[in-house]
Short mmCIF file of C-alpha atoms and ligand atoms in Angstrom, two decimals:
data_model
loop_
_atom_site.label_atom_id
_atom_site.label_comp_id
_atom_site.label_asym_id
_atom_site.label_seq_id
_atom_site.Cartn_x
_atom_site.Cartn_y
_atom_site.Cartn_z
CA UNK A 29 3.17 -18.54 12.30
CA UNK A 30 0.77 -16.00 10.84
CA UNK A 31 2.48 -14.26 7.93
CA UNK A 32 -0.61 -12.64 6.45
CA UNK A 33 -0.29 -8.91 5.78
CA UNK A 34 -3.54 -7.91 4.15
CA UNK A 35 -6.69 -7.07 6.03
CA UNK A 36 -9.67 -9.22 5.04
CA UNK A 37 -11.03 -6.26 3.09
CA UNK A 38 -7.73 -5.74 1.23
CA UNK A 39 -7.50 -9.44 0.43
CA UNK A 40 -11.06 -9.35 -0.95
CA UNK A 41 -10.29 -6.27 -3.08
CA UNK A 42 -7.14 -7.87 -4.45
CA UNK A 43 -8.89 -11.17 -5.21
CA UNK A 44 -11.71 -9.40 -7.02
CA UNK A 45 -9.38 -7.09 -8.92
CA UNK A 46 -7.24 -9.96 -10.15
CA UNK A 47 -10.26 -12.09 -11.00
CA UNK A 48 -11.67 -9.29 -13.16
CA UNK A 49 -8.37 -8.71 -15.01
CA UNK A 50 -7.04 -10.60 -17.98
CA UNK A 51 -4.02 -8.69 -19.17
CA UNK A 52 -1.75 -7.54 -16.42
CA UNK A 53 1.43 -5.46 -16.43
CA UNK A 54 3.89 -5.98 -13.59
CA UNK A 55 6.49 -3.23 -13.44
CA UNK A 56 9.55 -2.57 -11.34
CA UNK A 57 12.00 0.29 -10.86
CA UNK A 58 14.94 1.49 -12.94
CA UNK A 59 18.27 -0.27 -12.49
CA UNK A 60 16.30 -3.27 -11.26
CA UNK A 61 18.00 -5.30 -8.57
CA UNK A 62 17.42 -8.85 -7.36
CA UNK A 63 14.40 -7.85 -5.33
CA UNK A 64 12.78 -5.84 -8.14
CA UNK A 65 13.17 -8.72 -10.58
CA UNK A 66 12.56 -11.50 -8.04
CA UNK A 67 9.34 -9.93 -6.79
CA UNK A 68 8.14 -9.17 -10.34
CA UNK A 69 8.76 -12.71 -11.53
CA UNK A 70 7.29 -14.18 -8.34
CA UNK A 71 4.12 -12.10 -8.67
CA UNK A 72 3.90 -12.82 -12.40
CA UNK A 73 4.27 -16.54 -11.64
CA UNK A 74 1.27 -16.38 -9.36
CA UNK A 75 -0.83 -14.37 -11.81
CA UNK A 76 0.05 -16.71 -14.69
CA UNK A 77 -0.94 -19.69 -12.55
CA UNK A 78 -4.39 -18.09 -12.52
CA UNK A 79 -4.41 -17.98 -16.32
CA UNK A 80 -3.62 -14.27 -16.70
CA UNK A 81 -1.55 -12.87 -19.52
CA UNK A 82 1.26 -11.01 -17.82
CA UNK A 83 3.94 -8.66 -19.19
CA UNK A 84 6.77 -7.63 -16.90
CA UNK A 85 8.18 -4.21 -17.82
CA UNK A 86 11.28 -2.50 -16.44
CA UNK A 87 12.97 0.74 -17.51
CA UNK A 88 16.41 -0.63 -18.28
CA UNK A 89 19.00 -3.36 -18.04
CA UNK A 90 18.79 -6.31 -15.69
CA UNK A 91 22.19 -7.02 -14.13
CA UNK A 92 23.97 -10.15 -15.21
CA UNK A 93 23.88 -11.54 -11.66
CA UNK A 94 20.07 -11.68 -11.88
CA UNK A 95 19.47 -12.32 -15.57
CA UNK A 96 19.69 -16.11 -15.12
CA UNK A 97 16.45 -16.14 -13.09
CA UNK A 98 13.78 -18.27 -14.73
CA UNK A 99 11.60 -16.00 -16.86
CA UNK A 100 13.98 -13.01 -16.79
CA UNK A 101 14.66 -13.31 -20.52
CA UNK A 102 11.02 -12.50 -21.27
CA UNK A 103 11.00 -9.20 -19.37
CA UNK A 104 10.40 -6.11 -21.54
CA UNK A 105 12.91 -3.26 -21.25
CA UNK A 106 11.66 0.24 -21.97
CA UNK A 107 15.06 1.44 -23.16
CA UNK A 108 15.11 -1.37 -25.76
CA UNK A 109 11.45 -1.98 -26.57
CA UNK A 110 9.51 1.21 -25.81
CA UNK A 111 6.67 0.37 -28.22
CA UNK A 112 6.10 -3.07 -26.71
CA UNK A 113 6.11 -1.61 -23.20
CA UNK A 114 3.68 1.14 -24.22
CA UNK A 115 1.41 -1.43 -25.88
CA UNK A 116 1.51 -3.68 -22.80
CA UNK A 117 0.35 -0.75 -20.64
CA UNK A 118 -2.27 0.30 -23.21
CA UNK A 119 -3.76 -3.18 -23.33
CA UNK A 120 -3.58 -3.94 -19.61
CA UNK A 121 -6.61 -3.97 -17.39
CA UNK A 122 -4.44 -4.00 -14.27
CA UNK A 123 -0.99 -2.57 -13.55
CA UNK A 124 0.94 -3.94 -10.56
CA UNK A 125 3.90 -1.92 -9.28
CA UNK A 126 6.27 -3.96 -7.17
CA UNK A 127 9.30 -2.81 -5.16
CA UNK A 128 8.54 0.87 -5.74
CA UNK A 129 5.70 3.17 -4.85
CA UNK A 130 6.75 6.66 -5.77
CA UNK A 131 7.10 8.76 -8.89
CA UNK A 132 10.53 9.15 -10.40
CA UNK A 133 11.63 5.54 -9.90
CA UNK A 134 11.06 4.58 -13.54
CA UNK A 135 13.13 7.27 -15.30
CA UNK A 136 11.78 7.74 -18.84
CA UNK A 137 9.24 4.95 -18.27
CA UNK A 138 7.60 7.16 -15.62
CA UNK A 139 5.41 8.90 -18.18
CA UNK A 140 4.10 5.55 -19.46
CA UNK A 141 3.01 4.59 -15.96
CA UNK A 142 1.65 8.03 -15.09
CA UNK A 143 -0.15 8.33 -18.43
CA UNK A 144 -1.82 4.96 -17.97
CA UNK A 145 -5.28 5.28 -16.46
CA UNK A 146 -5.65 1.56 -15.78
CA UNK A 147 -6.30 0.56 -12.18
CA UNK A 148 -3.18 0.00 -10.17
CA UNK A 149 -2.06 -2.26 -7.32
CA UNK A 150 1.18 -1.49 -5.49
CA UNK A 151 3.16 -3.91 -3.33
CA UNK A 152 6.25 -2.32 -1.84
CA UNK A 153 8.46 -1.91 1.19
CA UNK A 154 9.88 1.59 0.59
CA UNK A 155 9.03 4.59 2.73
CA UNK A 156 6.81 7.46 1.64
CA UNK A 157 4.70 6.06 -1.19
CA UNK A 158 3.17 8.78 -3.37
CA UNK A 159 1.64 6.89 -6.29
CA UNK A 160 -2.11 6.47 -6.28
CA UNK A 161 -3.52 2.97 -6.34
CA UNK A 162 -6.71 1.00 -5.96
CA UNK A 163 -4.80 -1.07 -3.42
CA UNK A 164 -1.54 0.02 -1.82
CA UNK A 165 0.31 -2.65 0.16
CA UNK A 166 3.05 -0.58 1.78
CA UNK A 167 5.12 -2.35 4.43
CA UNK A 168 8.39 -0.48 5.06
CA UNK A 169 9.36 -2.96 7.78
CA UNK A 170 9.38 -5.90 5.40
CA UNK A 171 12.83 -7.17 4.47
CA UNK A 172 12.06 -7.10 0.75
CA UNK A 173 9.27 -6.72 -1.77
CA UNK A 174 9.77 -10.41 -2.51
CA UNK A 175 8.84 -11.39 1.02
CA UNK A 176 5.68 -9.30 0.65
CA UNK A 177 4.86 -11.05 -2.61
CA UNK A 178 5.27 -14.40 -0.88
CA UNK A 179 3.00 -13.36 1.95
CA UNK A 180 0.34 -11.99 -0.39
CA UNK A 181 0.42 -15.15 -2.53
CA UNK A 182 0.24 -17.22 0.65
CA UNK A 183 -2.72 -15.25 1.95
CA UNK A 184 -4.54 -15.51 -1.38
CA UNK A 185 -4.09 -19.29 -1.31
CA UNK A 186 -1.55 -19.48 -4.15
CA UNK A 187 1.16 -21.42 -2.34
CA UNK A 188 0.12 -24.92 -3.50
CA UNK A 189 0.50 -23.85 -7.15
CA UNK A 190 3.88 -22.21 -6.55
CA UNK A 191 6.53 -24.03 -8.51
CA UNK A 192 10.29 -24.11 -8.21
CA UNK A 193 10.74 -21.29 -10.71
CA UNK A 194 8.79 -18.59 -8.91
CA UNK A 195 9.97 -19.88 -5.53
CA UNK A 196 13.55 -19.38 -6.81
CA UNK A 197 12.76 -15.81 -7.87
CA UNK A 198 11.18 -14.94 -4.53
CA UNK A 199 14.08 -16.44 -2.59
CA UNK A 200 16.55 -14.56 -4.77
CA UNK A 201 14.79 -11.25 -4.06
CA UNK A 202 14.74 -11.90 -0.32
CA UNK A 203 18.38 -12.90 -0.35
CA UNK A 204 19.67 -9.95 -2.38
CA UNK A 205 17.78 -7.27 -0.46
CA UNK A 206 19.25 -8.51 2.81
CA UNK A 207 22.81 -8.94 1.52
CA UNK A 208 22.54 -12.73 1.77
CA UNK A 209 20.58 -12.41 5.05
CA UNK A 210 23.26 -10.31 6.72
CA UNK A 211 21.21 -7.14 7.34
CA UNK A 212 17.57 -6.25 7.87
CA UNK A 213 16.92 -9.94 8.28
CA UNK A 214 16.46 -10.79 11.95
CA UNK A 215 12.70 -11.18 11.92
CA UNK A 216 11.68 -14.82 12.48
CA UNK A 217 8.99 -14.79 9.77
CA UNK A 218 11.73 -14.48 7.11
CA UNK A 219 13.06 -17.92 8.00
CA UNK A 220 9.58 -19.36 8.12
CA UNK A 221 9.13 -18.18 4.51
CA UNK A 222 12.51 -19.64 3.54
CA UNK A 223 11.50 -22.93 5.09
CA UNK A 224 8.34 -22.93 2.97
CA UNK A 225 10.30 -21.99 -0.18
CA UNK A 226 12.70 -24.87 0.43
CA UNK A 227 9.77 -27.26 0.19
CA UNK A 228 9.56 -26.18 -3.47
CA UNK A 229 13.02 -27.65 -4.07
CA UNK A 230 14.85 -24.41 -4.61
CA UNK A 231 18.64 -24.73 -4.57
CA UNK A 232 19.48 -21.90 -2.20
CA UNK A 233 23.24 -22.48 -2.34
CA UNK A 234 23.24 -22.30 -6.11
CA UNK A 235 21.08 -19.16 -6.06
CA UNK A 236 23.69 -17.57 -3.78
CA UNK A 237 26.56 -18.59 -6.07
CA UNK A 238 24.77 -17.45 -9.21
CA UNK A 239 24.20 -14.02 -7.71
CA UNK A 240 27.24 -13.32 -5.59
CA UNK A 241 30.00 -15.46 -7.13
CA UNK A 242 29.49 -14.19 -10.59
CA UNK A 243 32.17 -11.56 -11.16
CA UNK A 244 34.10 -10.88 -14.35
CA UNK A 245 37.89 -10.78 -14.05
CA UNK A 246 38.19 -7.03 -14.79
CA UNK A 247 35.53 -6.40 -12.18
CA UNK A 248 37.48 -8.28 -9.49
CA UNK A 249 40.58 -6.23 -10.34
CA UNK A 250 38.54 -3.00 -10.39
CA UNK A 251 37.07 -3.72 -6.98
CA UNK A 252 40.52 -4.45 -5.58
CA UNK A 253 41.84 -1.20 -7.03
CA UNK A 254 39.03 0.86 -5.52
CA UNK A 255 39.42 -0.62 -2.06
CA UNK A 256 43.20 -0.39 -2.25
CA UNK A 257 43.71 3.02 -3.83
CA UNK A 258 40.49 4.97 -3.44
CA UNK A 259 38.95 4.16 -0.06
CA UNK A 260 39.14 7.13 2.28
CA UNK A 261 38.55 6.18 5.89
CA UNK A 262 37.58 9.05 8.15
CA UNK A 263 39.67 8.54 11.24
CA UNK A 264 37.77 8.14 14.48
CA UNK A 265 34.36 8.24 12.86
CA UNK A 266 33.92 4.62 11.67
CA UNK A 267 33.00 5.90 8.24
CA UNK A 268 34.50 5.90 4.78
CA UNK A 269 33.84 6.88 1.20
CA UNK A 270 35.33 6.23 -2.20
CA UNK A 271 34.93 7.77 -5.61
CA UNK A 272 34.74 6.12 -9.00
CA UNK A 273 35.44 8.27 -12.06
CA UNK A 274 34.41 7.77 -15.68
CA UNK A 275 38.06 7.36 -16.58
CA UNK A 276 38.38 4.46 -14.14
CA UNK A 277 35.13 2.92 -15.34
CA UNK A 278 36.52 2.94 -18.87
CA UNK A 279 39.92 1.62 -17.87
CA UNK A 280 38.38 -1.40 -16.13
CA UNK A 281 35.91 -2.06 -18.93
CA UNK A 282 32.99 -1.48 -16.56
CA UNK A 283 29.61 -2.96 -17.25
CA UNK A 284 26.56 -2.51 -15.05
CA UNK A 285 26.72 -4.81 -12.05
CA UNK A 286 30.52 -4.96 -11.84
CA UNK A 287 30.54 -2.87 -8.68
CA UNK A 288 27.33 -4.27 -7.21
CA UNK A 289 27.69 -4.69 -3.45
CA UNK A 290 31.14 -3.10 -3.27
CA UNK A 291 29.77 -0.39 -1.02
CA UNK A 292 29.22 -3.09 1.62
CA UNK A 293 32.88 -4.07 1.71
CA UNK A 294 34.12 -1.18 3.89
CA UNK A 295 31.56 -2.29 6.48
CA UNK A 296 33.74 -5.36 7.01
CA UNK A 297 36.23 -3.04 8.79
CA UNK A 298 35.90 -3.70 12.52
CA UNK A 299 33.50 -1.21 14.12
CA UNK A 300 32.66 0.51 10.82
CA UNK A 301 29.21 2.12 10.71
CA UNK A 302 28.89 3.92 7.38
CA UNK A 303 30.14 3.43 3.83
CA UNK A 304 29.51 5.81 0.93
CA UNK A 305 30.15 5.22 -2.77
CA UNK A 306 30.31 8.20 -5.17
CA UNK A 307 30.30 7.22 -8.82
CA UNK A 308 30.36 9.44 -11.89
CA UNK A 309 27.38 8.68 -14.11
CA UNK A 310 28.36 7.46 -17.56
CA UNK A 311 25.21 8.89 -19.17
CA UNK A 312 24.83 12.37 -17.72
CA UNK A 313 27.69 14.83 -17.22
CA UNK A 314 28.32 16.00 -13.69
CA UNK A 315 25.86 13.57 -12.19
CA UNK A 316 27.17 11.53 -9.28
CA UNK A 317 25.37 8.37 -8.25
CA UNK A 318 25.54 7.89 -4.52
CA UNK A 319 25.08 4.70 -2.50
CA UNK A 320 25.12 4.54 1.27
CA UNK A 321 25.24 1.56 3.60
CA UNK A 322 25.21 1.53 7.39
CA UNK A 323 24.83 -0.81 10.31
CA UNK A 324 22.53 -0.95 13.33
CA UNK A 325 20.56 2.23 13.92
CA UNK A 326 22.63 4.64 11.84
CA UNK A 327 20.02 6.20 9.51
CA UNK A 328 21.77 6.50 6.19
CA UNK A 329 18.38 7.29 4.58
CA UNK A 330 18.28 10.50 6.63
CA UNK A 331 21.78 11.36 5.50
CA UNK A 332 20.82 10.54 1.89
CA UNK A 333 17.83 12.88 2.08
CA UNK A 334 19.77 15.66 3.78
CA UNK A 335 22.95 15.61 1.70
CA UNK A 336 22.44 13.52 -1.44
CA UNK A 337 18.93 14.29 -2.76
CA UNK A 338 17.86 10.75 -2.06
CA UNK A 339 16.49 8.38 0.53
CA UNK A 340 15.86 4.69 0.99
CA UNK A 341 16.09 2.32 3.91
CA UNK A 342 17.78 2.90 7.25
CA UNK A 343 20.79 0.75 6.35
CA UNK A 344 20.74 0.96 2.53
CA UNK A 345 20.08 4.23 0.75
CA UNK A 346 21.00 6.12 -2.35
CA UNK A 347 20.81 9.47 -4.05
CA UNK A 348 22.29 11.74 -6.69
CA UNK A 349 24.43 14.83 -6.80
CA UNK A 350 24.80 17.28 -9.65
CA UNK A 351 28.38 18.43 -9.29
CA UNK A 352 31.95 17.37 -9.95
CA UNK A 353 33.41 14.30 -8.29
CA UNK A 354 35.69 16.55 -6.22
CA UNK A 355 32.71 18.52 -4.95
CA UNK A 356 30.92 15.24 -4.21
CA UNK A 357 33.84 14.17 -2.04
CA UNK A 358 33.56 17.39 -0.06
CA UNK A 359 29.83 16.84 0.41
CA UNK A 360 30.45 13.27 1.63
CA UNK A 361 33.00 14.51 4.12
CA UNK A 362 30.64 17.24 5.28
CA UNK A 363 27.84 14.69 5.70
CA UNK A 364 30.06 12.39 7.76
CA UNK A 365 31.19 15.26 9.98
CA UNK A 366 27.59 16.40 10.44
CA UNK A 367 26.77 12.96 11.84
CA UNK A 368 29.99 12.71 13.87
CA UNK A 369 28.18 12.22 17.18
CA UNK A 370 26.38 9.12 15.90
CA UNK A 371 29.45 7.74 14.15
CA UNK A 372 31.99 8.04 16.99
P1 5GP B 413 21.58 1.45 -4.20
O1 5GP B 413 22.67 1.93 -3.34
O2 5GP B 413 21.55 -0.04 -4.27
O3 5GP B 413 21.50 2.15 -5.52
O4 5GP B 413 20.22 1.87 -3.45
C1 5GP B 413 19.91 1.38 -2.19
C2 5GP B 413 18.49 1.78 -1.84
O5 5GP B 413 18.45 3.21 -1.75
C3 5GP B 413 17.46 1.43 -2.89
O6 5GP B 413 16.89 0.18 -2.61
C4 5GP B 413 16.45 2.53 -2.76
O7 5GP B 413 15.57 2.20 -1.71
C5 5GP B 413 17.24 3.71 -2.27
N1 5GP B 413 17.56 4.69 -3.30
C6 5GP B 413 18.54 4.64 -4.23
N2 5GP B 413 18.56 5.74 -4.98
C7 5GP B 413 17.57 6.54 -4.51
C8 5GP B 413 17.09 7.85 -4.86
O8 5GP B 413 17.60 8.53 -5.75
N3 5GP B 413 16.04 8.32 -4.12
C9 5GP B 413 15.47 7.60 -3.10
N4 5GP B 413 14.45 8.14 -2.41
N5 5GP B 413 15.91 6.38 -2.75
C10 5GP B 413 16.94 5.85 -3.44
#
């Protein structure tokens, strides 16, 4: 199976650019998820195998479910080590952006990236890239940035050097961005890549357990409470939403990652098509963080753009509102009703 994605010209540019670089920054988006970290570590693994000095920089905290990945402990966080991140960018002769391709995805770290005049390579699967780059690998149909990293490494001839550690990171990114291969994961090439990764002795069952069976006790109780007490199902429209307030976050001793994936749970209701999570931000007053998940061809990215100042993928999107949680509920309801014809 041909899994190459670069044209010959792109592959030549990338080879030459990497060959001419010694210090490389790999950076990924704020609130990094399994794919952001998996693709960063996978790409860094390849670059290090070529003898490059690589710093991975992210804006903020890596969730606990991902922090066990080999190499994750060495990642620089801008919110903790701004000087080291700035220095890494200053000293780099190549910056690689993975799993994002637009401005605004790095929060405060954005100005470090935008202020850095070093040449840039971008490898991403999100729609509407707007960052400039010497080479932009933008493949919105790919299941994850990690699968793109695998295919680029494969095409550049790096597979023989791939060891179990970066294979684990790449698998983890592919697995998390497809909800454990339950959505956006029907393309045959994905399983061809998995087959190749398994030859590197990754323990796929353990990777799954480490990521998905990793909850803290208060988190399990919190999730139960939200599904039991807060889920509002919109009758007849196969859609639902729930809110999470700061008070509740405090009561259940919330830490980042505790509610990861909860927005998928309402989709286990028979026939359900859309699930929306509305969570009060703990940092900024009156900011509501919105997550949307859908099935089949329901475009929750369109809904996110239209109603929640956001975007994303067809079946997994997000956004933000600047209002009270009560107003956010009304907006969610309005959004669902606006799409009633598709949800019936
Ligand atoms: P999550 O619900 O996990 O926070 O986000 C799901 C997906 O939605 C992300 O992978 C990202 O593609 C997209 N997304 C989340 N927040 C935003 C946002 O504020 N703007 C845009 N354009 N996309 C977002």
